[in-house]
CSV table of N, CA and C in Angstrom, one decimal:
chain,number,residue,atom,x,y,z
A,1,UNK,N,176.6,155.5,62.8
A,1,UNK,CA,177.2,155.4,64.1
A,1,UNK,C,176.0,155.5,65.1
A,2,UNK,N,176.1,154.8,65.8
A,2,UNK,CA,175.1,155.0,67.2
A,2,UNK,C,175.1,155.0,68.5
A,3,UNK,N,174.5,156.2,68.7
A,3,UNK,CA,175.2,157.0,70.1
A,3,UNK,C,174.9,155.9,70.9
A,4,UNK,N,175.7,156.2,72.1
A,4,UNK,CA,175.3,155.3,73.7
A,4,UNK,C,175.7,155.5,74.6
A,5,UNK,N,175.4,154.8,75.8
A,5,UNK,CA,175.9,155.5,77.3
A,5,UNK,C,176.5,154.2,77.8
A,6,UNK,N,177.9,154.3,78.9
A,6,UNK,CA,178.6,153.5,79.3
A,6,UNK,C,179.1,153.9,80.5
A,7,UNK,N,179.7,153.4,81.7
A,7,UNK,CA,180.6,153.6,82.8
A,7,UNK,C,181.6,153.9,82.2
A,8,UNK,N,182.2,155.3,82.3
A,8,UNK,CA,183.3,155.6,82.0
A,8,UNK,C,184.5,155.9,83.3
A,9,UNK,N,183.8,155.8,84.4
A,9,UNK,CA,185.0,155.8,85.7
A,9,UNK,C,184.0,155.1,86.4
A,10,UNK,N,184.7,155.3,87.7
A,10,UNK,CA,184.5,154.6,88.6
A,10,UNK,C,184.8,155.3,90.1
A,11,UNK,N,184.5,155.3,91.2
A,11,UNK,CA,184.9,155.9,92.4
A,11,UNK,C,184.3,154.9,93.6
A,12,UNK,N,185.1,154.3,94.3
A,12,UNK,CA,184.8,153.3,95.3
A,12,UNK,C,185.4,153.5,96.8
A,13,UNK,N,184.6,154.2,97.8
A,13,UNK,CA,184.6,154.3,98.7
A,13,UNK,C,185.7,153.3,99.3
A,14,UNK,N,186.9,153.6,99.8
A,14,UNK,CA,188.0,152.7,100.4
A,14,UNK,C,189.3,151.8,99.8
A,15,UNK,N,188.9,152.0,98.4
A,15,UNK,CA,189.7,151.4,97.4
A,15,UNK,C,190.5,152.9,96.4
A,16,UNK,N,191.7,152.9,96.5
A,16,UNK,CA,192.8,153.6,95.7
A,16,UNK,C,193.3,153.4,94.3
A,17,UNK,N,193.0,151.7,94.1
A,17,UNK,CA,193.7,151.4,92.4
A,17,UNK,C,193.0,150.1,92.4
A,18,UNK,N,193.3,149.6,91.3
A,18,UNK,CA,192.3,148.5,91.0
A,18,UNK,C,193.1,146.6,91.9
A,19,UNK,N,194.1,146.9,92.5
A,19,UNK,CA,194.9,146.0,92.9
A,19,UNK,C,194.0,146.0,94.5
A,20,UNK,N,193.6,147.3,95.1
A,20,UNK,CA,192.6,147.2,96.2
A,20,UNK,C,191.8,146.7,96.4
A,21,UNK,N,190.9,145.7,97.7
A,21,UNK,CA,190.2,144.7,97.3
A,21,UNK,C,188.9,145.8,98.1
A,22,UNK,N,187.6,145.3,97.8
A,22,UNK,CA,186.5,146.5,98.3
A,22,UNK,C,186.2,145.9,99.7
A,23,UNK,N,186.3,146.3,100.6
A,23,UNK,CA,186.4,145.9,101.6
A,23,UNK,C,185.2,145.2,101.8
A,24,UNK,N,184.9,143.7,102.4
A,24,UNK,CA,183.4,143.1,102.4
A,24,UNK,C,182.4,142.6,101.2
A,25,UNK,N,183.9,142.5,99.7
A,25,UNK,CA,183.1,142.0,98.3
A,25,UNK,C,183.6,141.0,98.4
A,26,UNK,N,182.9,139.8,97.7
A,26,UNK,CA,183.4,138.6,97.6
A,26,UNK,C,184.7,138.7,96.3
A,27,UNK,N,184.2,139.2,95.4
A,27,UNK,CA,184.7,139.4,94.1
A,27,UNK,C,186.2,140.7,94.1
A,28,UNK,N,187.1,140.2,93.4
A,28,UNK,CA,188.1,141.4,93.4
A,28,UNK,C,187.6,142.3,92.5
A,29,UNK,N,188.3,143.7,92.6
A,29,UNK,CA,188.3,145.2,92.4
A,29,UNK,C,187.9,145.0,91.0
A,30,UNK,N,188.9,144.4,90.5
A,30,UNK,CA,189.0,143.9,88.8
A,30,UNK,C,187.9,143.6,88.5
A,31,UNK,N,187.6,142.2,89.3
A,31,UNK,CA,186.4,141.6,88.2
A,31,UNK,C,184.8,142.8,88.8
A,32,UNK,N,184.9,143.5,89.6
A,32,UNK,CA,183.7,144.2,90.1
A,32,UNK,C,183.3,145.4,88.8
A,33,UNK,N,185.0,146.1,88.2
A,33,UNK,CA,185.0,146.8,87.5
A,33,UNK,C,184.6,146.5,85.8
A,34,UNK,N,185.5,145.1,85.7
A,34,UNK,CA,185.0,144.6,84.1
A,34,UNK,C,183.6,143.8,84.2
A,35,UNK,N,182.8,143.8,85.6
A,35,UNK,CA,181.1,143.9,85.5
A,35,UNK,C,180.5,145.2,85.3
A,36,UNK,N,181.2,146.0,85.9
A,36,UNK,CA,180.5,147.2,85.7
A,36,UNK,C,180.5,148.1,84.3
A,37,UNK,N,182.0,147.4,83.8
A,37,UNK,CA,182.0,147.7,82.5
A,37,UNK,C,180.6,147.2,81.1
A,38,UNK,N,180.4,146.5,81.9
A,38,UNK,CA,179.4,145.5,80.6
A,38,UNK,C,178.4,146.0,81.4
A,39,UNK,N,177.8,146.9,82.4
A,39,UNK,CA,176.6,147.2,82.3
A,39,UNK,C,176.0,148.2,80.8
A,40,UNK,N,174.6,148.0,80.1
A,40,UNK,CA,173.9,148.4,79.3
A,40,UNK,C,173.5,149.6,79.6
A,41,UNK,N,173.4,150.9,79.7
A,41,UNK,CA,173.0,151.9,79.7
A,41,UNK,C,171.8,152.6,78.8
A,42,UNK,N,171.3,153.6,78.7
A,42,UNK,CA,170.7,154.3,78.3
A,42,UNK,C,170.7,155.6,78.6
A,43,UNK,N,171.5,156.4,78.4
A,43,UNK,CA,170.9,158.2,78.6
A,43,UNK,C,170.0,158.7,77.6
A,44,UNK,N,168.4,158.7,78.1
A,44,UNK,CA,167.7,159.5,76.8
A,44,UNK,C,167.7,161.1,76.7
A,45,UNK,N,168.3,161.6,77.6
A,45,UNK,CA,168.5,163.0,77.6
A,45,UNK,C,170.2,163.2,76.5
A,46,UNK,N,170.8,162.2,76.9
A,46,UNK,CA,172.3,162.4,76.3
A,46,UNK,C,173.2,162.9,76.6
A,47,UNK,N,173.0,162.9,77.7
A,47,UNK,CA,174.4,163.9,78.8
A,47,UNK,C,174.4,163.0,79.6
A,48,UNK,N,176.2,163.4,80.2
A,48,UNK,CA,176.8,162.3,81.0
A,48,UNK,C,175.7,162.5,82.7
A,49,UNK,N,175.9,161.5,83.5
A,49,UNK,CA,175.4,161.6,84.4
A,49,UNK,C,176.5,160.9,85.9
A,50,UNK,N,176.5,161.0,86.7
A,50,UNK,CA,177.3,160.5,87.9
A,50,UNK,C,176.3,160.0,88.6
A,51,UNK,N,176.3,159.0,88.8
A,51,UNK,CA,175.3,158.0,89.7
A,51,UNK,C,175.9,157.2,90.9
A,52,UNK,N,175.3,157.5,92.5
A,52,UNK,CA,176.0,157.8,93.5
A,52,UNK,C,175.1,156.3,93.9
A,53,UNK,N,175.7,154.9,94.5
A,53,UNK,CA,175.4,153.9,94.5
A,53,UNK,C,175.6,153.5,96.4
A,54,UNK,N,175.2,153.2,97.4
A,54,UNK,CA,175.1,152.6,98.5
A,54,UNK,C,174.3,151.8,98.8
A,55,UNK,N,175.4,150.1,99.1
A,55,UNK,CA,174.6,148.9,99.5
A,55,UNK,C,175.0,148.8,101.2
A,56,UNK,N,174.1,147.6,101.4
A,56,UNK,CA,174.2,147.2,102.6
A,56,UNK,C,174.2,145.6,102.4
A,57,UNK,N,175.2,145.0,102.7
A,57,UNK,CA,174.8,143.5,102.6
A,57,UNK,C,174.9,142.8,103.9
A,58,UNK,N,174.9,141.3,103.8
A,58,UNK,CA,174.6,140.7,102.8
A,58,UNK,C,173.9,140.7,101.8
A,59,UNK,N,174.6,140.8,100.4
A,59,UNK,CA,173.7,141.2,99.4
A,59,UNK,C,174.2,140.8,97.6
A,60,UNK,N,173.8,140.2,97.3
A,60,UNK,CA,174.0,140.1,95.6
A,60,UNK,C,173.6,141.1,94.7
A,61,UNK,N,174.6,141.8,94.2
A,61,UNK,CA,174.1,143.2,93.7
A,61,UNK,C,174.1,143.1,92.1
A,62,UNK,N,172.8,143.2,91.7
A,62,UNK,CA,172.8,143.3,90.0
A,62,UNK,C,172.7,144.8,89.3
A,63,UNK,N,172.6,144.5,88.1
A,63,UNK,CA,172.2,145.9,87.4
A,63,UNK,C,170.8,146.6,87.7
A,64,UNK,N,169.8,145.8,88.4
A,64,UNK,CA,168.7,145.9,88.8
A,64,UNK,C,168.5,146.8,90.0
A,65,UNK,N,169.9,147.0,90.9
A,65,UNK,CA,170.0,147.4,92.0
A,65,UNK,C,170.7,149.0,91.5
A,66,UNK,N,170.7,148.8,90.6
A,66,UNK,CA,172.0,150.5,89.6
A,66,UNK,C,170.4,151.8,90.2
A,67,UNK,N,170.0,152.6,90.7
A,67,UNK,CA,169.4,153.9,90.7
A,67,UNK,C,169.0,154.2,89.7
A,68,UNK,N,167.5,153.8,88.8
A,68,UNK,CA,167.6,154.6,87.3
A,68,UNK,C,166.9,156.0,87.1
A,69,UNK,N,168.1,157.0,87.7
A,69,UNK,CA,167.7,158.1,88.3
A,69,UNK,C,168.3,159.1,86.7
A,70,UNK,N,167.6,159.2,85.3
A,70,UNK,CA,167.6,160.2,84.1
A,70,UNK,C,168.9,159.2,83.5
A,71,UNK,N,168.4,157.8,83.9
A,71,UNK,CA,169.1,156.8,83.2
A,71,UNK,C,168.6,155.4,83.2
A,72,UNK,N,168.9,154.4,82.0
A,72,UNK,CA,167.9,153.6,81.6
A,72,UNK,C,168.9,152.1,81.8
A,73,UNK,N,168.7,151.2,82.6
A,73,UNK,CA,169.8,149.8,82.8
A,73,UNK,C,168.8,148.9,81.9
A,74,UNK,N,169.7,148.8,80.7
A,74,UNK,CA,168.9,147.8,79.9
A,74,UNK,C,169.2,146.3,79.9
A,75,UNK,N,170.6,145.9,80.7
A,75,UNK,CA,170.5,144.1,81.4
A,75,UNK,C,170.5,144.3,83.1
A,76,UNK,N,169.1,144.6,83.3
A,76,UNK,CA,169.4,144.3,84.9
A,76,UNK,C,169.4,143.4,85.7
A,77,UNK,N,170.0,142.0,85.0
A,77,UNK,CA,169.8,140.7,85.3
A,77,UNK,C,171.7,140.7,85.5
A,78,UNK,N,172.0,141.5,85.2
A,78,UNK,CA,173.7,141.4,85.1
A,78,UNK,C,174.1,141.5,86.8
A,79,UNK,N,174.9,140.5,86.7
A,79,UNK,CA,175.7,139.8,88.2
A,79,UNK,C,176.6,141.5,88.9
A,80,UNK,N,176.6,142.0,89.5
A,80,UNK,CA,177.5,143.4,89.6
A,80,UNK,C,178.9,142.6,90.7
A,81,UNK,N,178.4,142.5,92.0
A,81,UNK,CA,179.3,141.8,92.8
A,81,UNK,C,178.5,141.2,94.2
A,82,UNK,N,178.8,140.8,95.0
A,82,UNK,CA,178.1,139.8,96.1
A,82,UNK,C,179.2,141.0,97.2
A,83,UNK,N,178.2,141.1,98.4
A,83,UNK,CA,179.1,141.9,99.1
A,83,UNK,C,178.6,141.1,100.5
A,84,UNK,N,179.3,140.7,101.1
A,84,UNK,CA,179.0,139.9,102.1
A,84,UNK,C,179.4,140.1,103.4
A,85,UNK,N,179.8,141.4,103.5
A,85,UNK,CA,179.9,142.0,104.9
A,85,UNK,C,179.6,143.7,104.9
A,86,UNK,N,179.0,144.7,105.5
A,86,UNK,CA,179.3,145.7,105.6
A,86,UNK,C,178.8,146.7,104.5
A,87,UNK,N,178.8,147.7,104.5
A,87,UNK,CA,178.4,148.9,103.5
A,87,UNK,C,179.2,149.3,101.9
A,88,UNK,N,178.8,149.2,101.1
A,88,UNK,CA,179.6,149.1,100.0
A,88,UNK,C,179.1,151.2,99.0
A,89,UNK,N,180.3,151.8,98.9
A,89,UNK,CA,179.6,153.3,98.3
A,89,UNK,C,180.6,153.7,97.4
A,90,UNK,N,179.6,153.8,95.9
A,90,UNK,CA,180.7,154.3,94.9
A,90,UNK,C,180.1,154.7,94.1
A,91,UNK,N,180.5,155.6,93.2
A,91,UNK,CA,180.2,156.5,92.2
A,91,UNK,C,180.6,156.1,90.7
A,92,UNK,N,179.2,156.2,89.6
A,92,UNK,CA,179.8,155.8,88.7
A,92,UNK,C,179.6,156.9,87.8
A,93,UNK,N,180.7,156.9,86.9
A,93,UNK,CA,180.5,158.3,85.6
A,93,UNK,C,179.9,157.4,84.4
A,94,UNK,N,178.7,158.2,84.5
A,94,UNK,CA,178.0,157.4,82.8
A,94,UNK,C,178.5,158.3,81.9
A,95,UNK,N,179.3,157.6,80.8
A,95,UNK,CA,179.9,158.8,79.7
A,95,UNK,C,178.9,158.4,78.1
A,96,UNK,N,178.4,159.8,77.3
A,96,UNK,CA,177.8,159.5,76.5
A,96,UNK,C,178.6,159.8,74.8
A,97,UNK,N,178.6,159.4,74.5
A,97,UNK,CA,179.1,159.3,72.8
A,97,UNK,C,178.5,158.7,72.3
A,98,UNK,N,179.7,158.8,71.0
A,98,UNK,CA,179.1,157.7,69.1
A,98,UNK,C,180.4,157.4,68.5
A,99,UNK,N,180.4,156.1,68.5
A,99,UNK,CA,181.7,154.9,67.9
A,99,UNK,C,182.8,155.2,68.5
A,100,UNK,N,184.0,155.0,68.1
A,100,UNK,CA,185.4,155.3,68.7
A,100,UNK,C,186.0,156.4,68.0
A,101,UNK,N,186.9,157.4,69.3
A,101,UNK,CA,187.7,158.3,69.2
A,101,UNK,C,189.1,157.7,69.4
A,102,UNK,N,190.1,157.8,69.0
A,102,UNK,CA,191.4,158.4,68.9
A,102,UNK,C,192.0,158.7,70.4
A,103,UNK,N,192.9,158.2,70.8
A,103,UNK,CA,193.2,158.9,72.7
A,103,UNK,C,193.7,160.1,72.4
A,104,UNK,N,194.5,160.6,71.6
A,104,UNK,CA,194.8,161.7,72.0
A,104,UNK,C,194.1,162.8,70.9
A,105,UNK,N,193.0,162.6,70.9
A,105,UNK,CA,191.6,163.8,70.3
A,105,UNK,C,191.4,164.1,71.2
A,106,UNK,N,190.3,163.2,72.1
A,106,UNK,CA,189.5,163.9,73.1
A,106,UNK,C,189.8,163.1,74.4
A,107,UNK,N,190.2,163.5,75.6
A,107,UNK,CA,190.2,162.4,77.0
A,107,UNK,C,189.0,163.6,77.7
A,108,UNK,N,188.2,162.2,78.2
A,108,UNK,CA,187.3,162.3,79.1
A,108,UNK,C,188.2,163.4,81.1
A,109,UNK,N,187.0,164.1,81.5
A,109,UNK,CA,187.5,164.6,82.8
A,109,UNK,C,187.2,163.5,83.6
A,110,UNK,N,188.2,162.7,84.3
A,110,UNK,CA,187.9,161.6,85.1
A,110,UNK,C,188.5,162.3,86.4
A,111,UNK,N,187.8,162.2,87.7
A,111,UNK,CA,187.7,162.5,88.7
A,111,UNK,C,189.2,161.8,89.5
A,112,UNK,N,189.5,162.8,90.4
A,112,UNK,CA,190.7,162.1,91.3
A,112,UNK,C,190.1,161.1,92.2
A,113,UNK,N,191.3,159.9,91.9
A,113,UNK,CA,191.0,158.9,92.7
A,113,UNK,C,189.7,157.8,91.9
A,114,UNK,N,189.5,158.1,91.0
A,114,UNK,CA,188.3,157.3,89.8
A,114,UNK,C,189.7,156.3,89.2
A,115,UNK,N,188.3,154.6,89.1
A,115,UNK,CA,189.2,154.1,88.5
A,115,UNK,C,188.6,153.6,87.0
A,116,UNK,N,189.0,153.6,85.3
A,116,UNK,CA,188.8,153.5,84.6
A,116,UNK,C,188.4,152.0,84.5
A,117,UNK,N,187.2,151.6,84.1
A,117,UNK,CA,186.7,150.2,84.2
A,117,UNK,C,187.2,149.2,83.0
A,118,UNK,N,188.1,148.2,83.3
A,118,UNK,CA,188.9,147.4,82.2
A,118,UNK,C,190.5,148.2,82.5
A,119,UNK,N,190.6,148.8,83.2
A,119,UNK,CA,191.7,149.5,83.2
A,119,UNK,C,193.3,148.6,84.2
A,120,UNK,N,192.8,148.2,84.9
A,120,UNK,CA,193.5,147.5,85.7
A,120,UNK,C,194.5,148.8,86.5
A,121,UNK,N,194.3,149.5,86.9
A,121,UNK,CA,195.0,150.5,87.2
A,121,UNK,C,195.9,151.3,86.7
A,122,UNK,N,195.9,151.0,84.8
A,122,UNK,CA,196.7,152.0,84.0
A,122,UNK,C,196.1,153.1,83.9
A,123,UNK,N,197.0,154.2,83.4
A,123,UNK,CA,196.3,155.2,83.1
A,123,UNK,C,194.9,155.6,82.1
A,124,UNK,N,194.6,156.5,82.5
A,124,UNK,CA,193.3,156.6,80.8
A,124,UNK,C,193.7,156.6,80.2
A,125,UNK,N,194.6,157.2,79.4
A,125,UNK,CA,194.9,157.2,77.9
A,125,UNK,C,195.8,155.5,77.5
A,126,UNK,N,196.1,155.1,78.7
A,126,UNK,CA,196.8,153.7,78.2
A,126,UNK,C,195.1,152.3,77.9
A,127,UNK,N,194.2,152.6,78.2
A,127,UNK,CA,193.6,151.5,78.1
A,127,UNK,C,193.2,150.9,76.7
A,128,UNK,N,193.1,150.0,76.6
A,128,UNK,CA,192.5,149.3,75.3
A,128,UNK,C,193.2,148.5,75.1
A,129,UNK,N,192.9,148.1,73.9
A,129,UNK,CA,194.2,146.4,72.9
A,129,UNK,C,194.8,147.2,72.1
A,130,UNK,N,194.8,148.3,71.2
A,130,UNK,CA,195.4,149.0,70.2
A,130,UNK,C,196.0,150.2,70.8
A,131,UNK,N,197.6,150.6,70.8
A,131,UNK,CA,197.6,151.8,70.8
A,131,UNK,C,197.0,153.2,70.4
A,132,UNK,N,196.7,154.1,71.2
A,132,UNK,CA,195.7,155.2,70.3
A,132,UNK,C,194.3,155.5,70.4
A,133,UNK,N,193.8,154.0,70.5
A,133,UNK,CA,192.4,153.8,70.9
A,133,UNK,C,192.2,153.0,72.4
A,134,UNK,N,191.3,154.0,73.1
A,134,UNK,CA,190.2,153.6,74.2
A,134,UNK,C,189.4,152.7,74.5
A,135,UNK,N,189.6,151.3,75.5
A,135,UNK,CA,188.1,150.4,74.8
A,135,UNK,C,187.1,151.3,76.0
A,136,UNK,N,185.6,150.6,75.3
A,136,UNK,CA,184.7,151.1,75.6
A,136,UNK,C,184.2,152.1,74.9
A,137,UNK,N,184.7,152.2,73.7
A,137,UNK,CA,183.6,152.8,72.1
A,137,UNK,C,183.4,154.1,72.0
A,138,UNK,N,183.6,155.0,73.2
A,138,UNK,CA,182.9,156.2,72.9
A,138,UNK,C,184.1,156.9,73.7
A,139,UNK,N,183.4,158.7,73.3
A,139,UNK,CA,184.3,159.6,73.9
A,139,UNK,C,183.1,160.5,74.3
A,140,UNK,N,183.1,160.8,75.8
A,140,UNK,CA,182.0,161.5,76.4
A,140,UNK,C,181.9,163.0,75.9
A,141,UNK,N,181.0,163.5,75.8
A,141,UNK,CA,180.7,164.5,75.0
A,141,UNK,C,180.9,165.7,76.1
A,142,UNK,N,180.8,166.6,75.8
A,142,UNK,CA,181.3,168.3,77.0
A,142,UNK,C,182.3,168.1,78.0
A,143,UNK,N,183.1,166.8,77.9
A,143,UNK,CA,184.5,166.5,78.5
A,143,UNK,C,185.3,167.5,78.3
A,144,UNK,N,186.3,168.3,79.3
A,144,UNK,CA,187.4,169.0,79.3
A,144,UNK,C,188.7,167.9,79.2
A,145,UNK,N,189.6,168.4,78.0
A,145,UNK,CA,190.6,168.0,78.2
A,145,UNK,C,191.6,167.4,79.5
A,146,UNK,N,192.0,166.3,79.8
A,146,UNK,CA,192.6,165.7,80.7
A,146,UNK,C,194.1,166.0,80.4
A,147,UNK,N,194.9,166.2,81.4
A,147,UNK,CA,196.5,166.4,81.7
A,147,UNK,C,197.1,165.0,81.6
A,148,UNK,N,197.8,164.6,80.9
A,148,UNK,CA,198.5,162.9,81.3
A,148,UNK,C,199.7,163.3,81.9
């Protein structure tokens, strides 16, 4: 099994649920989140990290533009979103594991008002194709149990 690091939430200044559009992005909530989903990570320390993000556009924002502040963006050629008016500020939870867990083993602490990326505004423990199982591979390690 081999450990890795991923966006496990999300937090977007002005936006409530994933149906919210980011105020001044060309692209919807959705497709900004299943980009952010497919960003490549690296934690070489192995702990989770929260990475605090503020653009200004006009601006095409890649994985290039991600802070690699005790974290490693290994496609930074990845499209993120085009923001074409105004200040864009949001917070991402890098979560670190190894292969897939089970939803009701371990749920990650996701922040109020975080939205789970691929999630479409369901809850955490509802996301994935399979009942039971999480997509996005991992289960973040020193997580406190979550209340559903």
């Amino acid at each position: 099994i081999v450990p890795g690091a991923a966006v496990s939430w999300v937090k977007i200044d002005g936006v409530r649920n994933a149906e919210t559009r980011i105020p001044g992005v060309a692209e919807s909530t959705v497709d900004v989140l299943l980009n952010l989903k497919k960003l490549a990570i690296q934690s070489p320390s192995g702990e989770p990290h929260v990475l605090r993000l503020e653009f200004q556009g006009p601006k095409r924002v890649t994985g290039a533009d991600v802070p690699e502040i005790d974290v490693e963006i290994v496609n930074p050629e990845l499209p993120l979103f085009t923001i074409e008016h105004g200040t864009v500020t949001m917070e991402l939870g890098v979560g670190v594991g190894r292969g897939y867990e089970a939803a009701d083993r371990k749920r990650p602490a996701i922040p109020a008002g975080a939205l789970a990326p691929g999630g479409h505004g369901r809850r955490w423990a509802q996301i994935g194709g399979k009942p039971g199982l999480r997509s996005g591979g991992f289960t973040p390690k020193n997580s406190s149990s979550a209340a559903s």
